[in-house]
Amino acid sequence: MIQHLPILQVIIPLLAAPICFILREAKLVRWFVLLANIMAFVVSIMLLQQVNANGTLVYTLGGWEAPIGIEYRIDELNAYLLILVTSISTITLMAAGSSLTKEMKESKQTYFYIAYMLCLTGLLGILATGDAFNVFVFLEISSLASYTMIAMGNDRRSLWASYQYLIMGTIGATFILIGIGLMYMMTGTLNMHDLAGRLVEVEQTKTIYMAFAFFLVGVCLKLALFPLHLWLPNAYAYAPSIATVFLAATATKVAIYILLRFIFSVYGFEFSFTHLPLTEILVTLGLLGVIAASIVAIYQTNVKRLFAYSSVSQIGYMILGLGIGTKTGLSATLLHLFNHALMKSAIFLALAGVVYRVGSVNIKAFAGLGRQMPWTMAAIVVGGLSLIGVPLTVGFVSKWYLVLALLENGWWPIAVLVLIGSLLAMAYIWRIVEVAYFKPALQNNRSYKEAPLTILVPAWIFVIANIYFGIDTSFTAGISEKTAELLFGVVK
Amino acid sequence: MNFLEQYNYWIVILLMMSGFYIVIAHGNLVKKLMGLTIFQTSVFILYISVSKVFGGTAPILDDSYEVYSNPLPHVLILTAIVVGVATTALGLALAVRIKEAYGTVEEDVIQEKDLQQEGSTE
């Protein structure tokens, strides 16, 4: 059993999906999916223990040795992200029952859970696999499932958002496919570990430069880096609340993982940062994303859309950290990856509570909610403070590392711009706080009760995690630094 | 002539660009999806071109043949074709649902209706 853990991680949600189809009954499916998620979470914890005890785990599928067979390779970076994805998915599912009952018909819920499990399969598969083509296949599994989830929203605009995401996502995935094809052309292997060794011989060829360019653009489309982010705001705004929580917290993070994995483990630091102007590209786009997306966020009237734009700007921070190209910068990226998932899950879950009671996320509907739904609004405020980067929240820790990394290189003008980005975040969070706490409730408004406990408790688990990891940074910062060192170590 | 020697790659580029152009330029959702399919198909041809060995035959063991084409990219592309079919099917299904909800599959009309909706409710 123990030696099969890497494959179990992917197989459990994959098998759970068709079983949901047999179970049919939405109530039954809800508990079954939660159980499968908890199992996946336990597996990911055991994997991390194994990795800590024995180093990198290599699992050969069907017993075929690696370059011929497919292998799953789990090291510190994957193990850490596997835990992140499975834990967030499990806690989100706790809230799914009541939130979905409000937002869609009983008959549709089963299909939603199936799409959810398939999306999870795809994300876990991307993280676990050590084969470049498998990354593409799992990416498409998770993307197709997320298009379905988004299209299940109440509003008809969710269909249009899903369609746009489908077009953009498919173009991105096809670019990744071209990149992988060109790499295969030059090296004759798809195994990432093997690729890393063989790319060195051919790395000065035009084909490999093209492969890298296609791959980079494809992944940046998937992770919604600033000029390629257009699919994201609508997709997050009109998807069912639970889908928004899950996708905002995990999908873009996994895309960033692909980027990290290929830049550091496959192409190597030397190729990406010395031969190519990756620093200039990533730092510029990251900064533009931070500033531009924050400014757009300030003017949004739909609060879900507002936080979707804020996600684009937070992705900018992660890419900025990566672009610096130092160990501290990379740890800042990894830390923010983890922290941003916590912030956005807390905020979007609280918004799911607002949708449950109020039925709208328009900013006008928030009038007076601070008194009527104190716990829900408090969750949004703490999440918002974390986005701004107020001390004692996780946001502060990751921004601290980012500014530290920038100052280490002497790039203080960029550090100033990062702080301006935080001020802009303060502006859009303040708009919500002002409406919720200082405006009287609308006159024709009936008073709203607090969000149901099934949504509130998961939201507050994330809020407490936001504060806890903001105070006790030894776990997150420790792992990020260790992983960053590992990624840089692979290079040499 | 060296320029036309590797004509298969020129076909790939031509298909890729025309597919991409259709996706960007057309407002009709179904036409966009067809463009997307052409775009994906060009990549399939790219992979298959790579795996062709001159004088090689299909990878089936037989005593009379010694040179075989590389089967791996073919298998990979089989997977990619399945993914492409799934994407197109999902996209067409969405187009049907959009037609039901908006009464049209033209991009500009849909955007106009969305703007009206935002203006009236928000």
Coordinates of C-alpha atoms in Angstrom, one line a residue:
Chain A
M1 CA 0.0 0.0 0.0
I2 CA 2.7 2.5 1.1
Q3 CA 4.6 2.2 -2.2
H4 CA 1.5 2.9 -4.2
L5 CA 0.7 6.2 -2.6
P6 CA 1.7 8.4 -5.5
I7 CA -0.8 6.8 -7.8
L8 CA -3.5 6.5 -5.1
Q9 CA -3.4 10.3 -4.9
V10 CA -4.7 10.5 -8.4
I11 CA -6.7 7.4 -8.7
I12 CA -9.0 8.1 -5.7
P13 CA -10.7 11.1 -7.1
L14 CA -10.6 9.7 -10.6
L15 CA -12.5 6.6 -9.5
A16 CA -14.8 8.6 -7.2
A17 CA -16.2 10.5 -10.2
P18 CA -17.9 7.7 -12.0
I19 CA -19.1 6.2 -8.7
C20 CA -20.9 9.5 -8.1
F21 CA -22.7 8.8 -11.3
I22 CA -23.9 5.5 -10.0
L23 CA -25.0 6.8 -6.6
R24 CA -27.1 9.5 -8.3
E25 CA -28.8 10.8 -5.1
A26 CA -27.3 14.3 -4.5
K27 CA -27.2 13.9 -0.7
L28 CA -25.5 10.5 -0.9
V29 CA -23.0 11.9 -3.4
R30 CA -22.2 14.8 -1.2
W31 CA -21.0 12.5 1.7
F32 CA -19.2 10.2 -0.7
V33 CA -17.3 13.0 -2.4
L34 CA -16.3 14.4 1.0
L35 CA -15.1 10.9 2.1
A36 CA -13.0 10.5 -1.1
N37 CA -11.5 14.0 -0.6
I38 CA -10.6 13.2 3.0
M39 CA -8.9 10.0 1.7
A40 CA -7.0 12.0 -0.8
F41 CA -5.9 14.4 1.9
V42 CA -4.7 11.6 4.1
V43 CA -2.7 10.2 1.2
S44 CA -1.1 13.5 0.6
I45 CA -0.1 13.8 4.3
M46 CA 1.4 10.3 4.1
L47 CA 3.2 11.3 1.0
L48 CA 4.8 14.3 2.7
Q49 CA 5.9 12.1 5.6
Q50 CA 7.5 9.6 3.1
V51 CA 9.2 12.4 1.2
N52 CA 10.6 13.8 4.4
A53 CA 11.8 10.4 5.5
N54 CA 13.2 9.0 2.2
G55 CA 13.7 11.9 -0.1
T56 CA 12.2 12.0 -3.6
L57 CA 9.7 9.3 -4.3
V58 CA 9.7 7.7 -7.8
Y59 CA 6.7 5.5 -8.8
T60 CA 6.9 3.7 -12.1
L61 CA 3.5 3.1 -13.6
G62 CA 2.9 -0.6 -14.5
G63 CA 6.5 -1.4 -13.4
W64 CA 7.9 0.1 -16.6
E65 CA 11.1 1.9 -15.9
A66 CA 11.4 5.6 -16.7
P67 CA 12.3 6.9 -20.0
I68 CA 10.1 4.1 -21.5
G69 CA 7.3 4.1 -19.0
I70 CA 5.6 6.9 -17.3
E71 CA 6.8 7.8 -13.8
Y72 CA 5.3 9.8 -11.0
R73 CA 7.9 11.8 -9.1
I74 CA 7.1 13.3 -5.7
D75 CA 9.6 15.7 -4.1
E76 CA 9.2 18.5 -1.5
L77 CA 7.6 20.9 -4.0
N78 CA 4.9 18.5 -5.1
A79 CA 4.2 17.1 -1.7
Y80 CA 3.7 20.6 -0.3
L81 CA 1.3 21.5 -3.1
L82 CA -0.6 18.2 -3.0
I83 CA -1.4 19.0 0.7
L84 CA -2.4 22.5 -0.2
V85 CA -4.8 21.4 -3.0
T86 CA -6.3 18.4 -1.1
S87 CA -6.8 20.3 2.2
I88 CA -8.5 23.3 0.5
S89 CA -10.7 21.0 -1.6
T90 CA -11.8 19.1 1.5
I91 CA -12.6 22.2 3.5
T92 CA -14.4 23.7 0.5
L93 CA -16.5 20.6 0.1
M94 CA -17.8 20.9 3.7
A95 CA -19.5 24.1 2.6
A96 CA -20.6 22.8 -0.7
G97 CA -23.8 21.1 0.5
S98 CA -25.8 24.1 1.7
S99 CA -24.3 26.5 -0.9
L100 CA -25.1 24.3 -3.8
T101 CA -28.6 23.5 -2.6
K102 CA -29.3 27.2 -2.7
E103 CA -27.8 27.8 -6.1
M104 CA -28.8 24.8 -8.3
K105 CA -31.4 22.1 -8.6
E106 CA -31.0 18.9 -6.8
S107 CA -30.7 17.0 -10.1
K108 CA -27.8 19.1 -11.3
Q109 CA -25.8 18.8 -8.1
T110 CA -24.5 15.3 -8.8
Y111 CA -23.0 16.5 -12.1
F112 CA -21.4 19.4 -10.3
Y113 CA -19.7 17.0 -7.8
I114 CA -18.5 14.8 -10.7
A115 CA -17.0 17.8 -12.5
Y116 CA -15.4 18.8 -9.1
M117 CA -13.8 15.4 -8.6
L118 CA -12.5 15.3 -12.2
C119 CA -11.1 18.8 -11.8
L120 CA -9.3 17.6 -8.6
T121 CA -8.0 14.6 -10.4
G122 CA -6.5 16.8 -13.1
L123 CA -4.9 19.1 -10.6
L124 CA -3.4 16.3 -8.5
G125 CA -2.3 14.5 -11.6
I126 CA -0.4 17.6 -12.8
L127 CA 1.3 17.8 -9.4
A128 CA 2.2 14.1 -9.2
T129 CA 3.4 13.3 -12.7
G130 CA 7.0 13.4 -13.9
D131 CA 6.1 13.1 -17.6
A132 CA 5.7 16.2 -19.8
F133 CA 2.9 14.8 -21.9
N134 CA 1.0 13.7 -18.8
V135 CA 1.0 17.3 -17.7
F136 CA -0.9 18.3 -20.8
V137 CA -3.4 15.5 -20.5
F138 CA -4.1 16.2 -16.8
L139 CA -4.2 20.0 -17.6
E140 CA -7.0 19.3 -20.1
I141 CA -8.9 17.1 -17.7
S142 CA -8.9 19.8 -15.0
S143 CA -9.7 22.5 -17.6
L144 CA -12.6 20.7 -19.2
A145 CA -14.0 19.9 -15.7
S146 CA -13.7 23.6 -14.7
Y147 CA -15.4 24.8 -17.9
T148 CA -18.3 22.6 -16.9
M149 CA -18.4 23.8 -13.3
I150 CA -18.3 27.5 -14.4
A151 CA -21.1 26.9 -16.9
M152 CA -23.4 25.6 -14.1
G153 CA -23.7 29.0 -12.6
N154 CA -27.2 30.6 -12.1
D155 CA -26.7 33.6 -14.4
R156 CA -26.7 33.1 -18.1
R157 CA -23.5 35.1 -18.2
S158 CA -21.8 32.0 -16.7
L159 CA -22.3 30.2 -20.0
W160 CA -20.6 33.0 -21.9
A161 CA -17.8 33.2 -19.4
S162 CA -17.3 29.5 -19.6
Y163 CA -17.2 29.7 -23.4
Q164 CA -14.6 32.4 -23.4
Y165 CA -12.5 30.4 -20.9
L166 CA -12.8 27.4 -23.1
I167 CA -11.4 29.3 -26.1
M168 CA -8.6 30.9 -24.2
G169 CA -7.8 27.7 -22.2
T170 CA -7.6 25.5 -25.3
I171 CA -5.3 28.0 -27.1
G172 CA -3.1 27.9 -24.0
A173 CA -3.1 24.1 -23.8
T174 CA -2.4 23.8 -27.5
F175 CA 0.6 26.1 -27.1
I176 CA 1.8 23.9 -24.3
L177 CA 1.4 20.9 -26.6
I178 CA 3.4 22.5 -29.3
G179 CA 6.1 23.3 -26.7
I180 CA 6.3 19.7 -25.5
G181 CA 6.3 18.5 -29.2
L182 CA 9.3 20.6 -30.0
M183 CA 11.1 19.4 -27.0
Y184 CA 10.4 15.8 -27.9
M185 CA 11.6 16.6 -31.4
M186 CA 15.0 17.6 -30.1
T187 CA 15.5 15.1 -27.3
G188 CA 13.3 12.1 -28.0
T189 CA 12.1 11.9 -24.4
L190 CA 9.1 13.1 -22.5
N191 CA 10.3 12.2 -19.0
M192 CA 11.0 15.5 -17.2
H193 CA 14.0 14.1 -15.4
D194 CA 15.4 12.7 -18.6
L195 CA 14.6 15.9 -20.5
A196 CA 16.5 18.0 -18.0
G197 CA 19.6 15.9 -18.8
R198 CA 19.3 15.9 -22.5
L199 CA 18.2 19.5 -23.1
V200 CA 21.7 20.6 -22.0
E201 CA 23.2 19.3 -25.3
V202 CA 20.7 21.0 -27.6
E203 CA 19.8 24.1 -25.5
Q204 CA 21.4 26.6 -27.9
T205 CA 19.2 25.6 -30.8
K206 CA 16.3 27.7 -32.2
T207 CA 13.9 24.8 -31.7
I208 CA 14.4 24.8 -28.0
Y209 CA 14.0 28.5 -27.7
M210 CA 10.8 28.2 -29.6
A211 CA 9.7 25.3 -27.4
F212 CA 10.3 27.5 -24.4
A213 CA 8.5 30.5 -25.8
F214 CA 5.4 28.4 -26.7
F215 CA 5.4 26.7 -23.4
L216 CA 5.8 29.9 -21.4
V217 CA 2.9 31.7 -23.3
G218 CA 0.7 28.6 -22.9
V219 CA 1.2 28.3 -19.2
C220 CA 0.9 32.1 -18.7
L221 CA -2.5 31.9 -20.4
K222 CA -3.5 29.2 -17.9
L223 CA -2.3 31.0 -14.9
A224 CA -3.8 34.3 -16.0
L225 CA -0.7 36.5 -16.0
F226 CA -1.6 40.1 -16.6
P227 CA -2.2 40.6 -20.3
L228 CA -3.5 37.1 -20.7
H229 CA -5.9 37.2 -17.8
L230 CA -9.1 38.2 -19.7
W231 CA -10.9 34.9 -19.2
L232 CA -10.5 35.0 -15.4
P233 CA -12.7 37.8 -14.0
N234 CA -16.0 36.6 -15.7
A235 CA -15.2 33.0 -15.0
Y236 CA -14.8 33.6 -11.3
A237 CA -17.7 36.1 -11.0
Y238 CA -20.4 34.0 -12.6
A239 CA -19.4 30.5 -11.6
P240 CA -21.3 28.8 -8.6
S241 CA -19.8 30.1 -5.4
I242 CA -18.1 26.7 -4.5
A243 CA -16.5 26.4 -7.9
T244 CA -15.1 30.0 -7.5
V245 CA -13.6 29.0 -4.1
F246 CA -12.0 25.9 -5.5
L247 CA -10.7 27.3 -8.7
A248 CA -9.4 30.6 -7.2
A249 CA -7.5 28.7 -4.5
T250 CA -6.0 25.9 -6.5
A251 CA -6.2 26.0 -10.4
T252 CA -4.0 29.0 -11.0
K253 CA -1.6 27.8 -8.2
V254 CA -1.1 24.5 -10.0
A255 CA -0.4 26.4 -13.3
I256 CA 2.3 28.3 -11.5
Y257 CA 3.7 25.0 -10.3
I258 CA 4.0 23.9 -13.9
L259 CA 5.9 27.0 -14.7
L260 CA 8.2 26.5 -11.7
R261 CA 8.8 22.9 -12.6
F262 CA 9.7 23.5 -16.2
I263 CA 11.8 26.6 -15.5
F264 CA 13.8 25.1 -12.7
S265 CA 13.8 21.3 -13.0
V266 CA 13.5 20.9 -16.8
Y267 CA 15.2 23.8 -18.5
G268 CA 17.3 24.8 -15.6
F269 CA 18.0 28.1 -14.0
E270 CA 21.0 28.8 -16.3
F271 CA 19.0 28.5 -19.5
S272 CA 15.9 30.3 -18.3
F273 CA 17.5 33.3 -16.7
T274 CA 21.0 33.7 -18.2
H275 CA 20.4 32.9 -21.9
L276 CA 16.9 34.4 -22.0
P277 CA 15.6 37.7 -20.7
L278 CA 13.1 36.0 -18.4
T279 CA 13.8 38.3 -15.5
E280 CA 12.9 41.4 -17.5
I281 CA 9.7 39.8 -19.0
L282 CA 8.4 38.3 -15.8
V283 CA 9.2 41.3 -13.6
T284 CA 7.6 43.8 -16.0
L285 CA 4.5 41.7 -16.6
G286 CA 4.2 40.9 -12.9
L287 CA 4.4 44.5 -11.9
L288 CA 2.0 45.7 -14.6
G289 CA -0.4 43.0 -13.4
V290 CA -0.1 44.1 -9.7
I291 CA -0.8 47.8 -10.5
A292 CA -3.3 47.5 -13.5
A293 CA -5.5 44.7 -12.1
S294 CA -5.7 46.5 -8.7
I295 CA -6.8 49.7 -10.3
V296 CA -9.5 47.8 -12.3
A297 CA -10.6 46.0 -9.2
I298 CA -11.3 49.4 -7.5
Y299 CA -14.0 50.2 -10.1
Q300 CA -15.9 46.9 -10.0
T301 CA -19.5 46.9 -8.7
N302 CA -19.7 43.1 -8.6
V303 CA -17.7 42.0 -5.5
K304 CA -16.9 38.6 -6.8
R305 CA -15.5 40.3 -9.9
L306 CA -13.6 42.7 -7.7
F307 CA -11.8 39.8 -5.9
A308 CA -11.3 38.0 -9.3
Y309 CA -9.3 41.1 -10.4
S310 CA -7.5 41.1 -7.1
S311 CA -6.5 37.5 -7.9
V312 CA -4.9 38.7 -11.1
S313 CA -2.9 41.2 -9.2
Q314 CA -1.9 38.7 -6.6
I315 CA -0.7 36.3 -9.3
G316 CA 1.4 39.3 -10.4
Y317 CA 3.2 39.2 -7.1
M318 CA 4.0 35.6 -7.4
I319 CA 5.3 36.0 -11.0
L320 CA 7.3 39.0 -9.8
G321 CA 9.0 36.9 -7.0
L322 CA 9.8 34.2 -9.6
G323 CA 11.2 36.8 -12.0
I324 CA 13.7 38.1 -9.5
G325 CA 15.5 34.9 -10.0
T326 CA 17.0 34.6 -6.5
K327 CA 16.4 32.1 -3.8
T328 CA 14.6 34.6 -1.6
G329 CA 12.4 35.7 -4.5
L330 CA 11.5 32.1 -5.2
S331 CA 10.7 31.5 -1.5
A332 CA 8.4 34.6 -1.7
T333 CA 6.6 33.1 -4.7
L334 CA 6.1 29.8 -2.9
L335 CA 5.0 31.5 0.3
H336 CA 2.5 33.7 -1.6
L337 CA 1.2 30.6 -3.5
F338 CA 0.3 29.1 -0.2
N339 CA -0.9 32.3 1.5
H340 CA -3.0 33.5 -1.4
A341 CA -4.8 30.2 -1.5
L342 CA -5.7 30.7 2.2
M343 CA -6.8 34.4 1.7
K344 CA -8.9 33.8 -1.4
S345 CA -10.6 30.6 0.0
A346 CA -11.6 32.6 3.2
I347 CA -13.0 35.5 1.1
F348 CA -14.8 33.5 -1.5
L349 CA -16.3 31.2 1.1
A350 CA -17.6 34.2 3.0
L351 CA -19.0 35.5 -0.3
A352 CA -20.7 32.2 -0.8
G353 CA -22.4 32.9 2.6
V354 CA -23.5 36.3 1.3
V355 CA -24.9 34.7 -1.9
Y356 CA -26.7 32.2 0.3
R357 CA -28.5 34.8 2.4
V358 CA -28.6 38.0 0.2
G359 CA -28.6 36.3 -3.2
S360 CA -26.5 39.1 -4.7
V361 CA -22.8 40.1 -4.6
N362 CA -23.4 43.6 -6.0
I363 CA -21.7 46.1 -3.8
K364 CA -25.0 47.9 -3.1
A365 CA -26.4 44.7 -1.5
F366 CA -23.6 44.9 1.1
A367 CA -25.2 48.0 2.7
G368 CA -25.5 47.4 6.5
L369 CA -24.4 43.8 6.2
G370 CA -21.6 44.4 8.8
R371 CA -24.2 44.5 11.5
Q372 CA -26.5 41.8 10.1
M373 CA -23.9 39.2 9.2
P374 CA -21.0 40.2 11.5
W375 CA -19.1 36.9 11.3
T376 CA -19.3 36.6 7.5
M377 CA -18.2 40.2 7.0
A378 CA -15.5 39.8 9.6
A379 CA -14.1 36.9 7.5
I380 CA -14.1 39.1 4.4
V381 CA -12.3 41.9 6.3
V382 CA -9.6 39.6 7.7
G383 CA -9.1 38.1 4.3
G384 CA -9.0 41.6 2.9
L385 CA -6.4 42.7 5.5
S386 CA -4.4 39.7 4.5
L387 CA -4.6 40.8 0.8
I388 CA -3.3 44.2 1.8
G389 CA -0.5 42.7 3.8
V390 CA -1.3 43.9 7.3
P391 CA 1.1 42.5 10.0
L392 CA -0.2 39.4 11.9
T393 CA -1.8 38.0 8.7
V394 CA -0.2 35.8 6.1
G395 CA -0.2 38.5 3.5
F396 CA 2.4 40.4 5.5
V397 CA 4.7 37.5 5.6
S398 CA 4.8 36.9 1.9
K399 CA 5.1 40.6 1.1
W400 CA 7.9 40.9 3.6
Y401 CA 9.8 38.2 1.8
L402 CA 9.1 39.7 -1.6
V403 CA 10.3 43.2 -0.6
L404 CA 13.3 41.6 1.1
A405 CA 14.2 39.8 -2.2
L406 CA 13.8 43.0 -4.1
L407 CA 16.0 45.0 -1.7
E408 CA 18.6 42.2 -1.8
N409 CA 19.0 43.0 -5.5
G410 CA 18.9 46.7 -4.8
W411 CA 15.7 47.2 -6.8
W412 CA 14.1 49.6 -4.4
P413 CA 11.9 51.4 -7.1
I414 CA 10.2 48.1 -7.7
A415 CA 9.8 47.5 -4.0
V416 CA 8.1 50.9 -3.8
L417 CA 5.7 49.9 -6.6
V418 CA 4.9 46.7 -4.7
L419 CA 3.9 48.8 -1.7
I420 CA 1.8 51.1 -3.9
G421 CA 0.1 47.9 -5.0
S422 CA -0.8 47.2 -1.4
L423 CA -2.2 50.7 -1.1
L424 CA -4.4 50.0 -4.1
A425 CA -5.6 46.8 -2.4
M426 CA -6.5 48.9 0.6
A427 CA -8.6 51.0 -1.6
Y428 CA -10.8 48.2 -2.9
I429 CA -11.1 46.5 0.4
W430 CA -12.1 49.8 2.0
R431 CA -14.9 50.2 -0.5
I432 CA -16.5 47.0 0.8
V433 CA -15.8 47.9 4.4
E434 CA -17.4 51.3 4.0
V435 CA -20.6 50.0 2.4
A436 CA -20.9 47.1 4.9
Y437 CA -20.2 48.9 8.1
F438 CA -20.9 52.6 7.6
K439 CA -23.9 52.7 5.3
P440 CA -27.4 52.1 6.7
A441 CA -29.2 49.1 5.4
L442 CA -31.5 49.7 2.4
Q443 CA -34.9 50.7 3.5
N444 CA -36.9 48.0 1.7
N445 CA -34.3 45.5 3.0
R446 CA -35.4 42.8 5.3
S447 CA -32.8 42.0 7.8
Y448 CA -30.5 39.1 6.9
K449 CA -29.5 36.3 9.2
E450 CA -25.9 35.1 9.6
A451 CA -24.7 32.7 7.0
P452 CA -25.4 29.0 7.9
L453 CA -22.8 27.3 10.0
T454 CA -21.9 24.8 7.3
I455 CA -20.5 27.7 5.3
L456 CA -19.3 29.9 8.2
V457 CA -17.2 27.2 9.9
P458 CA -15.1 26.3 6.8
A459 CA -14.7 30.0 6.0
W460 CA -13.4 30.6 9.6
I461 CA -11.1 27.6 9.4
F462 CA -9.4 29.5 6.6
V463 CA -9.5 32.8 8.5
I464 CA -7.9 31.3 11.5
A465 CA -5.3 29.7 9.2
N466 CA -4.7 33.2 7.8
I467 CA -3.9 34.5 11.2
Y468 CA -2.1 31.4 12.5
F469 CA 0.3 31.2 9.6
G470 CA 0.8 35.0 9.8
I471 CA 2.1 34.7 13.4
D472 CA 3.8 31.3 13.3
T473 CA 5.7 31.4 10.1
S474 CA 8.2 28.6 10.9
F475 CA 6.1 26.0 8.9
T476 CA 5.3 27.8 5.8
A477 CA 8.4 29.9 5.5
G478 CA 10.6 26.9 6.4
I479 CA 9.1 24.7 3.7
S480 CA 9.2 27.5 1.1
E481 CA 12.9 28.2 1.8
K482 CA 13.7 24.5 1.8
T483 CA 11.9 24.0 -1.5
A484 CA 13.5 27.1 -3.1
E485 CA 16.9 25.7 -2.2
L486 CA 15.9 22.3 -3.6
L487 CA 14.9 23.9 -6.9
F488 CA 18.1 25.9 -7.1
G489 CA 20.0 22.8 -6.1
V490 CA 18.7 20.8 -9.0
V491 CA 20.2 23.4 -11.3
K492 CA 23.8 22.7 -10.5
Chain B
M1 CA 14.5 23.9 -53.7
N2 CA 15.3 24.0 -50.0
F3 CA 12.3 26.2 -49.3
L4 CA 9.7 23.7 -50.2
E5 CA 11.6 20.6 -49.1
Q6 CA 9.9 20.4 -45.7
Y7 CA 6.6 21.4 -47.1
N8 CA 4.7 19.5 -44.2
Y9 CA 5.9 22.1 -41.7
W10 CA 4.7 24.9 -44.0
I11 CA 1.3 23.2 -44.0
V12 CA 1.4 23.1 -40.2
I13 CA 2.2 26.8 -40.0
L14 CA -0.5 27.7 -42.6
L15 CA -3.2 25.7 -40.8
M16 CA -2.2 27.0 -37.4
M17 CA -2.3 30.6 -38.5
S18 CA -5.6 30.3 -40.4
G19 CA -7.2 28.4 -37.5
F20 CA -6.0 31.1 -35.0
Y21 CA -7.2 33.8 -37.4
I22 CA -10.7 32.3 -37.5
V23 CA -10.8 32.1 -33.7
I24 CA -9.9 35.8 -33.4
A25 CA -11.7 37.3 -36.4
H26 CA -15.1 35.6 -36.4
G27 CA -17.9 36.6 -34.1
N28 CA -19.9 33.4 -34.6
L29 CA -19.4 31.0 -31.7
V30 CA -19.6 27.9 -33.9
K31 CA -17.2 29.3 -36.4
K32 CA -14.8 30.1 -33.6
L33 CA -14.9 26.5 -32.5
M34 CA -14.2 25.3 -36.0
G35 CA -11.2 27.6 -36.1
L36 CA -10.1 26.2 -32.8
T37 CA -10.3 22.6 -34.2
I38 CA -8.2 23.6 -37.2
F39 CA -5.7 25.2 -34.9
Q40 CA -5.5 22.0 -32.9
T41 CA -5.3 19.8 -36.0
S42 CA -2.2 21.6 -37.2
V43 CA -0.4 20.5 -34.0
F44 CA -1.4 16.9 -34.7
I45 CA 0.2 17.1 -38.1
L46 CA 3.3 18.6 -36.5
Y47 CA 3.7 15.6 -34.2
I48 CA 3.1 13.1 -37.0
S49 CA 5.6 14.8 -39.2
V50 CA 8.2 14.4 -36.5
S51 CA 7.6 10.7 -36.1
K52 CA 7.8 9.8 -39.8
V53 CA 10.9 7.9 -40.7
F54 CA 11.7 7.8 -44.5
G55 CA 11.3 4.3 -45.8
G56 CA 9.8 3.2 -42.5
T57 CA 6.6 1.3 -42.2
A58 CA 3.8 1.1 -39.6
P59 CA 5.2 -0.2 -36.3
I60 CA 4.0 -3.8 -36.7
L61 CA 6.6 -6.5 -36.2
D62 CA 7.2 -8.4 -39.4
D63 CA 10.2 -10.2 -40.7
S64 CA 10.2 -8.5 -44.1
Y65 CA 10.6 -4.9 -42.6
E66 CA 13.4 -3.5 -40.6
V67 CA 12.6 0.3 -40.5
Y68 CA 9.6 1.5 -38.6
S69 CA 8.2 4.9 -38.0
N70 CA 8.2 6.1 -34.4
P71 CA 5.0 5.0 -32.8
L72 CA 5.2 7.2 -29.7
P73 CA 4.1 10.5 -31.2
H74 CA 1.2 8.7 -33.0
V75 CA 0.0 7.4 -29.6
L76 CA 0.4 10.8 -28.0
I77 CA -1.6 12.4 -30.8
L78 CA -4.3 9.9 -30.4
T79 CA -4.7 11.2 -26.8
A80 CA -4.5 14.7 -28.0
I81 CA -7.2 14.0 -30.6
V82 CA -9.5 12.6 -27.9
V83 CA -8.9 15.8 -25.9
G84 CA -9.6 17.9 -28.9
V85 CA -12.9 16.0 -29.6
A86 CA -13.9 16.5 -26.0
T87 CA -13.1 20.2 -26.1
T88 CA -15.1 20.7 -29.3
A89 CA -18.0 18.7 -28.0
L90 CA -18.1 20.8 -24.8
G91 CA -17.7 24.0 -26.7
L92 CA -20.6 23.1 -29.1
A93 CA -22.7 22.1 -26.1
L94 CA -22.0 25.5 -24.5
A95 CA -23.0 27.1 -27.9
V96 CA -26.3 25.3 -27.8
R97 CA -26.9 26.5 -24.2
I98 CA -25.9 30.0 -25.1
K99 CA -28.4 29.9 -28.0
E100 CA -31.1 28.9 -25.6
A101 CA -30.2 31.6 -23.1
Y102 CA -29.4 34.5 -25.3
G103 CA -31.3 33.5 -28.5
T104 CA -28.1 34.0 -30.6
V105 CA -24.6 32.7 -31.2
E106 CA -23.1 36.0 -32.4
E107 CA -20.5 37.4 -30.0
D108 CA -21.4 41.1 -30.5
V109 CA -25.1 40.5 -29.8
I110 CA -24.3 38.6 -26.7
Q111 CA -22.0 41.3 -25.4
E112 CA -24.7 43.9 -26.1
K113 CA -27.3 41.9 -24.2
D114 CA -24.9 41.5 -21.3
L115 CA -24.3 45.2 -21.1
Q116 CA -28.0 45.9 -21.1
Q117 CA -28.5 43.3 -18.3
E118 CA -25.7 44.9 -16.2
G119 CA -27.2 48.3 -16.8
S120 CA -30.7 47.3 -15.7
T121 CA -29.9 45.2 -12.6
E122 CA -26.8 46.9 -11.2

